[in-house]
mmCIF file of the C-alpha atoms, coordinates in Angstrom:
data_MODEL
# 
_entry.id   MODEL 
# 
loop_
_atom_site.group_PDB 
_atom_site.id 
_atom_site.type_symbol 
_atom_site.label_atom_id 
_atom_site.label_alt_id 
_atom_site.label_comp_id 
_atom_site.label_asym_id 
_atom_site.label_entity_id 
_atom_site.label_seq_id 
_atom_site.pdbx_PDB_ins_code 
_atom_site.Cartn_x 
_atom_site.Cartn_y 
_atom_site.Cartn_z 
_atom_site.occupancy 
_atom_site.B_iso_or_equiv 
_atom_site.pdbx_formal_charge 
_atom_site.auth_seq_id 
_atom_site.auth_comp_id 
_atom_site.auth_asym_id 
_atom_site.auth_atom_id 
_atom_site.pdbx_PDB_model_num 
ATOM 1   C CA . MET A 1 1   ? 5.893   -16.241 -7.077  1.00 0.00 ? 1   MET A CA 1 
ATOM 2   C CA . SER A 1 2   ? 6.055   -18.599 -10.049 1.00 0.00 ? 2   SER A CA 1 
ATOM 3   C CA . GLU A 1 3   ? 6.760   -17.677 -13.761 1.00 0.00 ? 3   GLU A CA 1 
ATOM 4   C CA . GLN A 1 4   ? 3.490   -19.151 -14.761 1.00 0.00 ? 4   GLN A CA 1 
ATOM 5   C CA . ARG A 1 5   ? 0.550   -16.345 -14.536 1.00 0.00 ? 5   ARG A CA 1 
ATOM 6   C CA . THR A 1 6   ? -3.125  -16.571 -14.176 1.00 0.00 ? 6   THR A CA 1 
ATOM 7   C CA . PHE A 1 7   ? -5.426  -15.167 -17.069 1.00 0.00 ? 7   PHE A CA 1 
ATOM 8   C CA . ALA A 1 8   ? -6.356  -11.982 -14.964 1.00 0.00 ? 8   ALA A CA 1 
ATOM 9   C CA . SER A 1 9   ? -2.425  -11.387 -14.482 1.00 0.00 ? 9   SER A CA 1 
ATOM 10  C CA . LEU A 1 10  ? -1.977  -11.547 -17.962 1.00 0.00 ? 10  LEU A CA 1 
ATOM 11  C CA . ALA A 1 11  ? -4.797  -9.451  -19.197 1.00 0.00 ? 11  ALA A CA 1 
ATOM 12  C CA . TRP A 1 12  ? -3.597  -6.759  -16.460 1.00 0.00 ? 12  TRP A CA 1 
ATOM 13  C CA . GLN A 1 13  ? -0.210  -6.814  -18.036 1.00 0.00 ? 13  GLN A CA 1 
ATOM 14  C CA . GLY A 1 14  ? -1.462  -5.884  -21.325 1.00 0.00 ? 14  GLY A CA 1 
ATOM 15  C CA . LYS A 1 15  ? -3.777  -3.156  -19.958 1.00 0.00 ? 15  LYS A CA 1 
ATOM 16  C CA . GLY A 1 16  ? -1.430  -0.123  -21.542 1.00 0.00 ? 16  GLY A CA 1 
ATOM 17  C CA . LYS A 1 17  ? -2.033  2.510   -18.779 1.00 0.00 ? 17  LYS A CA 1 
ATOM 18  C CA . VAL A 1 18  ? 0.427   2.592   -15.857 1.00 0.00 ? 18  VAL A CA 1 
ATOM 19  C CA . THR A 1 19  ? -1.335  4.109   -12.706 1.00 0.00 ? 19  THR A CA 1 
ATOM 20  C CA . ARG A 1 20  ? 0.417   6.369   -10.245 1.00 0.00 ? 20  ARG A CA 1 
ATOM 21  C CA . ARG A 1 21  ? 0.183   3.612   -7.715  1.00 0.00 ? 21  ARG A CA 1 
ATOM 22  C CA . GLU A 1 22  ? 2.106   1.312   -10.057 1.00 0.00 ? 22  GLU A CA 1 
ATOM 23  C CA . ARG A 1 23  ? 4.872   3.999   -10.834 1.00 0.00 ? 23  ARG A CA 1 
ATOM 24  C CA . PHE A 1 24  ? 4.946   4.525   -7.135  1.00 0.00 ? 24  PHE A CA 1 
ATOM 25  C CA . LEU A 1 25  ? 5.537   0.644   -6.080  1.00 0.00 ? 25  LEU A CA 1 
ATOM 26  C CA . ALA A 1 26  ? 7.804   0.226   -8.915  1.00 0.00 ? 26  ALA A CA 1 
ATOM 27  C CA . GLU A 1 27  ? 10.134  2.978   -7.787  1.00 0.00 ? 27  GLU A CA 1 
ATOM 28  C CA . MET A 1 28  ? 9.957   2.063   -4.351  1.00 0.00 ? 28  MET A CA 1 
ATOM 29  C CA . ASP A 1 29  ? 10.594  -1.776  -5.399  1.00 0.00 ? 29  ASP A CA 1 
ATOM 30  C CA . ALA A 1 30  ? 13.872  -0.394  -7.176  1.00 0.00 ? 30  ALA A CA 1 
ATOM 31  C CA . VAL A 1 31  ? 15.135  1.882   -4.266  1.00 0.00 ? 31  VAL A CA 1 
ATOM 32  C CA . ILE A 1 32  ? 14.258  0.019   -1.125  1.00 0.00 ? 32  ILE A CA 1 
ATOM 33  C CA . PRO A 1 33  ? 17.597  -1.927  0.122   1.00 0.00 ? 33  PRO A CA 1 
ATOM 34  C CA . TRP A 1 34  ? 15.372  -5.412  0.337   1.00 0.00 ? 34  TRP A CA 1 
ATOM 35  C CA . ALA A 1 35  ? 18.465  -7.697  1.166   1.00 0.00 ? 35  ALA A CA 1 
ATOM 36  C CA . ARG A 1 36  ? 19.659  -5.282  3.809   1.00 0.00 ? 36  ARG A CA 1 
ATOM 37  C CA . LEU A 1 37  ? 16.213  -5.164  5.497   1.00 0.00 ? 37  LEU A CA 1 
ATOM 38  C CA . LEU A 1 38  ? 15.620  -8.927  4.997   1.00 0.00 ? 38  LEU A CA 1 
ATOM 39  C CA . ALA A 1 39  ? 18.935  -9.739  6.774   1.00 0.00 ? 39  ALA A CA 1 
ATOM 40  C CA . LEU A 1 40  ? 18.044  -7.382  9.544   1.00 0.00 ? 40  LEU A CA 1 
ATOM 41  C CA . ILE A 1 41  ? 14.831  -9.295  10.393  1.00 0.00 ? 41  ILE A CA 1 
ATOM 42  C CA . GLU A 1 42  ? 15.906  -12.866 9.473   1.00 0.00 ? 42  GLU A CA 1 
ATOM 43  C CA . PRO A 1 43  ? 17.359  -13.700 12.848  1.00 0.00 ? 43  PRO A CA 1 
ATOM 44  C CA . HIS A 1 44  ? 14.105  -13.004 14.542  1.00 0.00 ? 44  HIS A CA 1 
ATOM 45  C CA . TYR A 1 45  ? 12.052  -14.585 11.797  1.00 0.00 ? 45  TYR A CA 1 
ATOM 46  C CA . PRO A 1 46  ? 10.113  -18.062 12.596  1.00 0.00 ? 46  PRO A CA 1 
ATOM 47  C CA . GLN A 1 47  ? 12.124  -20.931 10.886  1.00 0.00 ? 47  GLN A CA 1 
ATOM 48  C CA . ALA A 1 48  ? 10.428  -24.063 9.270   1.00 0.00 ? 48  ALA A CA 1 
ATOM 49  C CA . GLY A 1 49  ? 10.265  -27.004 11.657  1.00 0.00 ? 49  GLY A CA 1 
ATOM 50  C CA . ASN A 1 50  ? 8.998   -24.840 14.595  1.00 0.00 ? 50  ASN A CA 1 
ATOM 51  C CA . GLY A 1 51  ? 5.259   -25.318 14.296  1.00 0.00 ? 51  GLY A CA 1 
ATOM 52  C CA . ARG A 1 52  ? 3.254   -23.836 10.773  1.00 0.00 ? 52  ARG A CA 1 
ATOM 53  C CA . GLN A 1 53  ? 5.516   -23.136 8.007   1.00 0.00 ? 53  GLN A CA 1 
ATOM 54  C CA . PRO A 1 54  ? 6.184   -19.282 7.813   1.00 0.00 ? 54  PRO A CA 1 
ATOM 55  C CA . LEU A 1 55  ? 5.364   -17.309 4.789   1.00 0.00 ? 55  LEU A CA 1 
ATOM 56  C CA . GLY A 1 56  ? 8.151   -16.016 3.040   1.00 0.00 ? 56  GLY A CA 1 
ATOM 57  C CA . LEU A 1 57  ? 9.950   -13.109 4.775   1.00 0.00 ? 57  LEU A CA 1 
ATOM 58  C CA . GLU A 1 58  ? 10.275  -10.830 1.805   1.00 0.00 ? 58  GLU A CA 1 
ATOM 59  C CA . LYS A 1 59  ? 6.432   -11.232 0.996   1.00 0.00 ? 59  LYS A CA 1 
ATOM 60  C CA . MET A 1 60  ? 5.515   -10.025 4.763   1.00 0.00 ? 60  MET A CA 1 
ATOM 61  C CA . LEU A 1 61  ? 7.910   -7.465  4.653   1.00 0.00 ? 61  LEU A CA 1 
ATOM 62  C CA . ARG A 1 62  ? 6.588   -6.029  1.225   1.00 0.00 ? 62  ARG A CA 1 
ATOM 63  C CA . ILE A 1 63  ? 2.783   -6.388  2.777   1.00 0.00 ? 63  ILE A CA 1 
ATOM 64  C CA . TYR A 1 64  ? 4.293   -4.279  5.689   1.00 0.00 ? 64  TYR A CA 1 
ATOM 65  C CA . PHE A 1 65  ? 5.313   -1.536  3.522   1.00 0.00 ? 65  PHE A CA 1 
ATOM 66  C CA . LEU A 1 66  ? 2.102   -1.505  1.696   1.00 0.00 ? 66  LEU A CA 1 
ATOM 67  C CA . GLN A 1 67  ? 0.404   -1.101  5.049   1.00 0.00 ? 67  GLN A CA 1 
ATOM 68  C CA . GLN A 1 68  ? 2.519   1.837   5.979   1.00 0.00 ? 68  GLN A CA 1 
ATOM 69  C CA . TRP A 1 69  ? 2.431   3.563   2.674   1.00 0.00 ? 69  TRP A CA 1 
ATOM 70  C CA . PHE A 1 70  ? -1.222  3.215   2.069   1.00 0.00 ? 70  PHE A CA 1 
ATOM 71  C CA . ASN A 1 71  ? -2.267  3.301   5.744   1.00 0.00 ? 71  ASN A CA 1 
ATOM 72  C CA . LEU A 1 72  ? -3.973  -0.338  5.775   1.00 0.00 ? 72  LEU A CA 1 
ATOM 73  C CA . SER A 1 73  ? -5.093  -2.094  8.875   1.00 0.00 ? 73  SER A CA 1 
ATOM 74  C CA . ASP A 1 74  ? -4.320  -5.793  8.955   1.00 0.00 ? 74  ASP A CA 1 
ATOM 75  C CA . PRO A 1 75  ? -7.715  -6.860  7.506   1.00 0.00 ? 75  PRO A CA 1 
ATOM 76  C CA . GLN A 1 76  ? -7.524  -4.068  4.879   1.00 0.00 ? 76  GLN A CA 1 
ATOM 77  C CA . ALA A 1 77  ? -3.990  -5.269  3.832   1.00 0.00 ? 77  ALA A CA 1 
ATOM 78  C CA . GLU A 1 78  ? -5.276  -8.943  3.478   1.00 0.00 ? 78  GLU A CA 1 
ATOM 79  C CA . ASP A 1 79  ? -8.078  -7.500  1.224   1.00 0.00 ? 79  ASP A CA 1 
ATOM 80  C CA . ALA A 1 80  ? -5.847  -4.982  -0.841  1.00 0.00 ? 80  ALA A CA 1 
ATOM 81  C CA . ILE A 1 81  ? -3.679  -8.089  -1.665  1.00 0.00 ? 81  ILE A CA 1 
ATOM 82  C CA . TYR A 1 82  ? -6.919  -9.821  -3.235  1.00 0.00 ? 82  TYR A CA 1 
ATOM 83  C CA . ASP A 1 83  ? -8.347  -6.727  -4.881  1.00 0.00 ? 83  ASP A CA 1 
ATOM 84  C CA . SER A 1 84  ? -5.441  -4.909  -6.261  1.00 0.00 ? 84  SER A CA 1 
ATOM 85  C CA . GLU A 1 85  ? -3.003  -6.540  -8.878  1.00 0.00 ? 85  GLU A CA 1 
ATOM 86  C CA . SER A 1 86  ? -0.419  -3.801  -8.455  1.00 0.00 ? 86  SER A CA 1 
ATOM 87  C CA . MET A 1 87  ? -0.179  -4.452  -4.685  1.00 0.00 ? 87  MET A CA 1 
ATOM 88  C CA . ARG A 1 88  ? -0.007  -8.272  -5.430  1.00 0.00 ? 88  ARG A CA 1 
ATOM 89  C CA . ARG A 1 89  ? 2.833   -7.788  -7.820  1.00 0.00 ? 89  ARG A CA 1 
ATOM 90  C CA . PHE A 1 90  ? 4.538   -5.339  -5.625  1.00 0.00 ? 90  PHE A CA 1 
ATOM 91  C CA . ALA A 1 91  ? 4.167   -8.036  -2.686  1.00 0.00 ? 91  ALA A CA 1 
ATOM 92  C CA . ARG A 1 92  ? 5.060   -10.810 -5.097  1.00 0.00 ? 92  ARG A CA 1 
ATOM 93  C CA . VAL A 1 93  ? 1.842   -12.790 -4.653  1.00 0.00 ? 93  VAL A CA 1 
ATOM 94  C CA . GLU A 1 94  ? 0.266   -14.833 -7.372  1.00 0.00 ? 94  GLU A CA 1 
ATOM 95  C CA . LEU A 1 95  ? -3.288  -15.732 -6.442  1.00 0.00 ? 95  LEU A CA 1 
ATOM 96  C CA . GLY A 1 96  ? -3.423  -19.084 -8.252  1.00 0.00 ? 96  GLY A CA 1 
ATOM 97  C CA . ASP A 1 97  ? 0.019   -20.185 -6.910  1.00 0.00 ? 97  ASP A CA 1 
ATOM 98  C CA . ASP A 1 98  ? 1.028   -18.481 -3.670  1.00 0.00 ? 98  ASP A CA 1 
ATOM 99  C CA . VAL A 1 99  ? -0.831  -18.078 -0.128  1.00 0.00 ? 99  VAL A CA 1 
ATOM 100 C CA . VAL A 1 100 ? -1.911  -14.984 0.778   1.00 0.00 ? 100 VAL A CA 1 
ATOM 101 C CA . PRO A 1 101 ? -1.301  -14.116 4.307   1.00 0.00 ? 101 PRO A CA 1 
ATOM 102 C CA . ASP A 1 102 ? -4.523  -13.647 6.549   1.00 0.00 ? 102 ASP A CA 1 
ATOM 103 C CA . GLU A 1 103 ? -5.091  -10.682 8.806   1.00 0.00 ? 103 GLU A CA 1 
ATOM 104 C CA . SER A 1 104 ? -3.864  -12.572 11.819  1.00 0.00 ? 104 SER A CA 1 
ATOM 105 C CA . THR A 1 105 ? -0.559  -13.653 10.029  1.00 0.00 ? 105 THR A CA 1 
ATOM 106 C CA . ILE A 1 106 ? 0.070   -9.911  9.069   1.00 0.00 ? 106 ILE A CA 1 
ATOM 107 C CA . LEU A 1 107 ? -0.733  -8.822  12.641  1.00 0.00 ? 107 LEU A CA 1 
ATOM 108 C CA . ARG A 1 108 ? 1.801   -11.332 14.052  1.00 0.00 ? 108 ARG A CA 1 
ATOM 109 C CA . PHE A 1 109 ? 4.424   -10.162 11.457  1.00 0.00 ? 109 PHE A CA 1 
ATOM 110 C CA . ARG A 1 110 ? 3.820   -6.633  12.644  1.00 0.00 ? 110 ARG A CA 1 
ATOM 111 C CA . HIS A 1 111 ? 4.115   -7.572  16.282  1.00 0.00 ? 111 HIS A CA 1 
ATOM 112 C CA . LEU A 1 112 ? 7.367   -9.342  15.483  1.00 0.00 ? 112 LEU A CA 1 
ATOM 113 C CA . LEU A 1 113 ? 8.896   -6.264  14.190  1.00 0.00 ? 113 LEU A CA 1 
ATOM 114 C CA . GLU A 1 114 ? 7.512   -4.426  17.350  1.00 0.00 ? 114 GLU A CA 1 
ATOM 115 C CA . GLN A 1 115 ? 8.696   -6.787  19.631  1.00 0.00 ? 115 GLN A CA 1 
ATOM 116 C CA . HIS A 1 116 ? 12.211  -6.823  18.375  1.00 0.00 ? 116 HIS A CA 1 
ATOM 117 C CA . ARG A 1 117 ? 12.413  -2.972  17.787  1.00 0.00 ? 117 ARG A CA 1 
ATOM 118 C CA . LEU A 1 118 ? 12.926  -3.279  14.084  1.00 0.00 ? 118 LEU A CA 1 
ATOM 119 C CA . THR A 1 119 ? 10.261  -0.731  12.821  1.00 0.00 ? 119 THR A CA 1 
ATOM 120 C CA . ALA A 1 120 ? 12.380  2.053   13.688  1.00 0.00 ? 120 ALA A CA 1 
ATOM 121 C CA . THR A 1 121 ? 15.530  0.532   12.363  1.00 0.00 ? 121 THR A CA 1 
ATOM 122 C CA . ILE A 1 122 ? 13.691  -0.327  9.088   1.00 0.00 ? 122 ILE A CA 1 
ATOM 123 C CA . PHE A 1 123 ? 12.220  3.075   8.480   1.00 0.00 ? 123 PHE A CA 1 
ATOM 124 C CA . ASP A 1 124 ? 15.448  4.877   9.484   1.00 0.00 ? 124 ASP A CA 1 
ATOM 125 C CA . ALA A 1 125 ? 17.459  2.708   6.791   1.00 0.00 ? 125 ALA A CA 1 
ATOM 126 C CA . VAL A 1 126 ? 14.710  3.650   4.061   1.00 0.00 ? 126 VAL A CA 1 
ATOM 127 C CA . ARG A 1 127 ? 14.637  7.097   4.917   1.00 0.00 ? 127 ARG A CA 1 
ATOM 128 C CA . GLU A 1 128 ? 18.518  7.551   4.618   1.00 0.00 ? 128 GLU A CA 1 
ATOM 129 C CA . LEU A 1 129 ? 18.218  5.807   1.345   1.00 0.00 ? 129 LEU A CA 1 
ATOM 130 C CA . LEU A 1 130 ? 15.558  7.881   0.195   1.00 0.00 ? 130 LEU A CA 1 
ATOM 131 C CA . GLU A 1 131 ? 17.577  11.113  1.168   1.00 0.00 ? 131 GLU A CA 1 
ATOM 132 C CA . GLU A 1 132 ? 20.711  9.917   -0.268  1.00 0.00 ? 132 GLU A CA 1 
ATOM 133 C CA . ARG A 1 133 ? 18.785  9.343   -3.719  1.00 0.00 ? 133 ARG A CA 1 
ATOM 134 C CA . ARG A 1 134 ? 16.934  12.537  -3.540  1.00 0.00 ? 134 ARG A CA 1 
ATOM 135 C CA . LEU A 1 135 ? 13.411  11.120  -3.245  1.00 0.00 ? 135 LEU A CA 1 
ATOM 136 C CA . LEU A 1 136 ? 10.769  12.710  -0.698  1.00 0.00 ? 136 LEU A CA 1 
ATOM 137 C CA . VAL A 1 137 ? 8.043   10.184  0.412   1.00 0.00 ? 137 VAL A CA 1 
ATOM 138 C CA . ARG A 1 138 ? 5.240   11.925  2.179   1.00 0.00 ? 138 ARG A CA 1 
ATOM 139 C CA . ALA A 1 139 ? 2.430   10.112  3.905   1.00 0.00 ? 139 ALA A CA 1 
ATOM 140 C CA . GLY A 1 140 ? -0.915  11.356  2.117   1.00 0.00 ? 140 GLY A CA 1 
ATOM 141 C CA . THR A 1 141 ? -3.354  9.600   0.071   1.00 0.00 ? 141 THR A CA 1 
ATOM 142 C CA . ILE A 1 142 ? -4.421  8.399   -3.288  1.00 0.00 ? 142 ILE A CA 1 
ATOM 143 C CA . VAL A 1 143 ? -6.878  10.384  -5.180  1.00 0.00 ? 143 VAL A CA 1 
ATOM 144 C CA . ASP A 1 144 ? -10.327 8.898   -4.822  1.00 0.00 ? 144 ASP A CA 1 
ATOM 145 C CA . ALA A 1 145 ? -13.120 11.183  -6.242  1.00 0.00 ? 145 ALA A CA 1 
ATOM 146 C CA . THR A 1 146 ? -16.719 10.872  -5.250  1.00 0.00 ? 146 THR A CA 1 
ATOM 147 C CA . ILE A 1 147 ? -19.640 12.931  -6.415  1.00 0.00 ? 147 ILE A CA 1 
ATOM 148 C CA . ILE A 1 148 ? -21.987 14.161  -4.017  1.00 0.00 ? 148 ILE A CA 1 
ATOM 149 C CA . ALA A 1 149 ? -25.314 15.804  -4.705  1.00 0.00 ? 149 ALA A CA 1 
ATOM 150 C CA . ALA A 1 150 ? -25.813 18.679  -2.505  1.00 0.00 ? 150 ALA A CA 1 
ATOM 151 C CA . PRO A 1 151 ? -28.417 21.532  -2.453  1.00 0.00 ? 151 PRO A CA 1 
ATOM 152 C CA . SER A 1 152 ? -27.486 25.084  -2.726  1.00 0.00 ? 152 SER A CA 1 
ATOM 153 C CA . SER A 1 153 ? -26.651 26.919  0.397   1.00 0.00 ? 153 SER A CA 1 
ATOM 154 C CA . THR A 1 154 ? -29.379 28.900  2.613   1.00 0.00 ? 154 THR A CA 1 
ATOM 155 C CA . LYS A 1 155 ? -26.445 30.812  4.013   1.00 0.00 ? 155 LYS A CA 1 
ATOM 156 C CA . ASN A 1 156 ? -27.207 34.231  2.311   1.00 0.00 ? 156 ASN A CA 1 
ATOM 157 C CA . ALA A 1 157 ? -28.868 37.433  3.381   1.00 0.00 ? 157 ALA A CA 1 
ATOM 158 C CA . THR A 1 158 ? -32.486 36.072  2.941   1.00 0.00 ? 158 THR A CA 1 
ATOM 159 C CA . ALA A 1 159 ? -31.652 32.343  4.468   1.00 0.00 ? 159 ALA A CA 1 
ATOM 160 C CA . THR A 1 160 ? -33.351 31.180  1.187   1.00 0.00 ? 160 THR A CA 1 
ATOM 161 C CA . ARG A 1 161 ? -32.110 28.686  -1.677  1.00 0.00 ? 161 ARG A CA 1 
ATOM 162 C CA . ASP A 1 162 ? -31.141 30.214  -4.956  1.00 0.00 ? 162 ASP A CA 1 
ATOM 163 C CA . PRO A 1 163 ? -34.100 31.054  -7.419  1.00 0.00 ? 163 PRO A CA 1 
ATOM 164 C CA . GLY A 1 164 ? -34.598 28.523  -9.788  1.00 0.00 ? 164 GLY A CA 1 
ATOM 165 C CA . ASP A 1 165 ? -33.286 25.852  -7.513  1.00 0.00 ? 165 ASP A CA 1 
ATOM 166 C CA . GLU A 1 166 ? -36.847 24.182  -6.986  1.00 0.00 ? 166 GLU A CA 1 
ATOM 167 C CA . ALA A 1 167 ? -36.059 21.129  -9.237  1.00 0.00 ? 167 ALA A CA 1 
ATOM 168 C CA . GLY A 1 168 ? -33.166 20.163  -6.842  1.00 0.00 ? 168 GLY A CA 1 
ATOM 169 C CA . PRO A 1 169 ? -29.563 20.498  -6.448  1.00 0.00 ? 169 PRO A CA 1 
ATOM 170 C CA . GLN A 1 170 ? -27.936 21.893  -9.541  1.00 0.00 ? 170 GLN A CA 1 
ATOM 171 C CA . TRP A 1 171 ? -24.385 21.061  -8.656  1.00 0.00 ? 171 TRP A CA 1 
ATOM 172 C CA . ALA A 1 172 ? -22.312 18.175  -7.467  1.00 0.00 ? 172 ALA A CA 1 
ATOM 173 C CA . GLN A 1 173 ? -19.649 18.651  -4.926  1.00 0.00 ? 173 GLN A CA 1 
ATOM 174 C CA . LEU A 1 174 ? -16.437 16.652  -5.615  1.00 0.00 ? 174 LEU A CA 1 
ATOM 175 C CA . VAL A 1 175 ? -14.400 15.192  -2.512  1.00 0.00 ? 175 VAL A CA 1 
ATOM 176 C CA . PHE A 1 176 ? -10.953 14.161  -2.822  1.00 0.00 ? 176 PHE A CA 1 
ATOM 177 C CA . ARG A 1 177 ? -8.828  11.961  -0.601  1.00 0.00 ? 177 ARG A CA 1 
ATOM 178 C CA . HIS A 1 178 ? -5.219  11.652  -0.871  1.00 0.00 ? 178 HIS A CA 1 
ATOM 179 C CA . GLU A 1 179 ? -3.712  8.219   0.332   1.00 0.00 ? 179 GLU A CA 1 
ATOM 180 C CA . ALA A 1 180 ? -0.233  8.026   -1.153  1.00 0.00 ? 180 ALA A CA 1 
ATOM 181 C CA . ALA A 1 181 ? 1.611   10.744  -3.007  1.00 0.00 ? 181 ALA A CA 1 
ATOM 182 C CA . TYR A 1 182 ? 5.288   11.005  -3.534  1.00 0.00 ? 182 TYR A CA 1 
ATOM 183 C CA . ARG A 1 183 ? 7.412   13.637  -5.371  1.00 0.00 ? 183 ARG A CA 1 
ATOM 184 C CA . GLY A 1 184 ? 10.770  12.766  -7.150  1.00 0.00 ? 184 GLY A CA 1 
ATOM 185 C CA . GLY A 1 185 ? 13.502  15.231  -6.159  1.00 0.00 ? 185 GLY A CA 1 
# 
């Protein structure tokens, strides 16, 4: 990622509010032992000169972590890099300058980790580090509130709607999904 930023990136930088996702990604960026993990994967990663130029190893590893933390499929991970400035910054991708890996590139990287049995080693190293630093990471979900109009229940003694409900539903139901939550120790 170069030092020159796009207008959108500069506008995002001055937005004022730091989201929970941004805080989570900043903390993970600070505590993950990137150099150690990259050294573990590097012997297995394709080198320049053997076909297409490979994308940066660190960029691919960061995208892999985003997939795990936010439960993203390969196509969803590609879309998230385009859609989310906080995820782009974490993955060190600048849209104007860098190539965003497509879903098949993300898939090949994931398969490379699986083929060489590196996923368990990576997550064991991260888990140990997080336990050392007394941080707890839990699989969960990000808050996404959706309002759904719903009529009142007919599950009462008379099996009828509440009186005065003829005009339609009076209440909205909030549905929450939690996709990534963490708690400091």
